[in-house]
Amino acid sequence: MALRYKTRKRLSLLILILGVPLYIIAAVSLVAQFDRPSIFVELAIYVGLGVIWAFPLKAVFKGIGQP
């Protein structure tokens, strides 16, 4: 089922304003549960978590710049 442009635009705005900050807080809290790893391991964790959130939401953000 394809979402209409207006619905995708509103949903993407909601995700960016509420979802991403909540995801950042969750990611930082998750990493804080462990002893501080080396800087490269920590960087890899944050990059991995930064990429993972985008895959399920690809359909929402696809084509937002064009009606």
mmCIF file of C-alpha atoms in Angstrom:
data_model
loop_
_atom_site.group_PDB
_atom_site.id
_atom_site.type_symbol
_atom_site.label_atom_id
_atom_site.label_comp_id
_atom_site.label_asym_id
_atom_site.label_seq_id
_atom_site.Cartn_x
_atom_site.Cartn_y
_atom_site.Cartn_z
ATOM 1 C CA MET A 1 0.000 0.000 0.000
ATOM 2 C CA ALA A 2 1.524 3.281 -1.118
ATOM 3 C CA LEU A 3 1.140 6.353 1.036
ATOM 4 C CA ARG A 4 -0.015 9.593 -0.517
ATOM 5 C CA TYR A 5 2.543 12.384 -0.844
ATOM 6 C CA LYS A 6 0.905 14.555 1.805
ATOM 7 C CA THR A 7 0.764 11.662 4.270
ATOM 8 C CA ARG A 8 4.409 10.737 3.662
ATOM 9 C CA LYS A 9 5.442 14.373 4.100
ATOM 10 C CA ARG A 10 3.648 14.691 7.440
ATOM 11 C CA LEU A 11 4.872 11.321 8.644
ATOM 12 C CA SER A 12 8.477 12.111 7.708
ATOM 13 C CA LEU A 13 8.279 15.427 9.551
ATOM 14 C CA LEU A 14 6.908 13.670 12.633
ATOM 15 C CA ILE A 15 9.679 11.076 12.445
ATOM 16 C CA LEU A 16 12.378 13.731 12.109
ATOM 17 C CA ILE A 17 11.055 15.926 14.924
ATOM 18 C CA LEU A 18 10.111 13.235 17.456
ATOM 19 C CA GLY A 19 11.506 9.916 16.330
ATOM 20 C CA VAL A 20 15.125 10.752 15.593
ATOM 21 C CA PRO A 21 15.798 12.533 18.912
ATOM 22 C CA LEU A 22 14.197 9.636 20.787
ATOM 23 C CA TYR A 23 16.299 7.177 18.784
ATOM 24 C CA ILE A 24 19.458 9.168 19.590
ATOM 25 C CA ILE A 25 18.625 9.115 23.297
ATOM 26 C CA ALA A 26 18.001 5.361 23.124
ATOM 27 C CA ALA A 27 21.268 4.753 21.241
ATOM 28 C CA VAL A 28 23.328 6.808 23.700
ATOM 29 C CA SER A 29 21.650 5.082 26.638
ATOM 30 C CA LEU A 30 22.374 1.689 25.099
ATOM 31 C CA VAL A 31 26.065 2.465 24.603
ATOM 32 C CA ALA A 32 26.301 3.967 28.106
ATOM 33 C CA GLN A 33 25.325 0.595 29.603
ATOM 34 C CA PHE A 34 28.754 -0.802 28.697
ATOM 35 C CA ASP A 35 32.226 0.206 29.781
ATOM 36 C CA ARG A 36 33.653 2.744 27.382
ATOM 37 C CA PRO A 37 35.102 0.832 24.415
ATOM 38 C CA SER A 38 37.893 2.134 22.212
ATOM 39 C CA ILE A 39 37.033 5.140 20.088
ATOM 40 C CA PHE A 40 36.902 3.080 16.896
ATOM 41 C CA VAL A 41 34.499 0.523 18.360
ATOM 42 C CA GLU A 42 32.309 3.304 19.719
ATOM 43 C CA LEU A 43 32.372 5.057 16.341
ATOM 44 C CA ALA A 44 31.405 1.818 14.592
ATOM 45 C CA ILE A 45 28.490 1.338 17.006
ATOM 46 C CA TYR A 46 27.177 4.851 16.406
ATOM 47 C CA VAL A 47 27.599 4.609 12.633
ATOM 48 C CA GLY A 48 25.843 1.238 12.626
ATOM 49 C CA LEU A 49 22.961 2.550 14.727
ATOM 50 C CA GLY A 50 22.805 5.655 12.545
ATOM 51 C CA VAL A 51 22.356 3.586 9.406
ATOM 52 C CA ILE A 52 20.001 0.987 10.890
ATOM 53 C CA TRP A 53 17.186 3.443 11.661
ATOM 54 C CA ALA A 54 16.965 4.583 8.036
ATOM 55 C CA PHE A 55 16.301 1.205 6.391
ATOM 56 C CA PRO A 56 12.781 0.590 7.759
ATOM 57 C CA LEU A 57 11.800 4.205 7.029
ATOM 58 C CA LYS A 58 13.146 4.303 3.473
ATOM 59 C CA ALA A 59 9.649 4.063 1.964
ATOM 60 C CA VAL A 60 8.449 7.058 3.984
ATOM 61 C CA PHE A 61 11.323 9.340 3.019
ATOM 62 C CA LYS A 62 11.570 8.277 -0.636
ATOM 63 C CA GLY A 63 10.497 11.094 -2.952
ATOM 64 C CA ILE A 64 9.624 13.620 -0.231
ATOM 65 C CA GLY A 65 11.320 16.477 -2.096
ATOM 66 C CA GLN A 66 9.028 16.023 -5.104
ATOM 67 C CA PRO A 67 5.219 15.858 -5.127
#
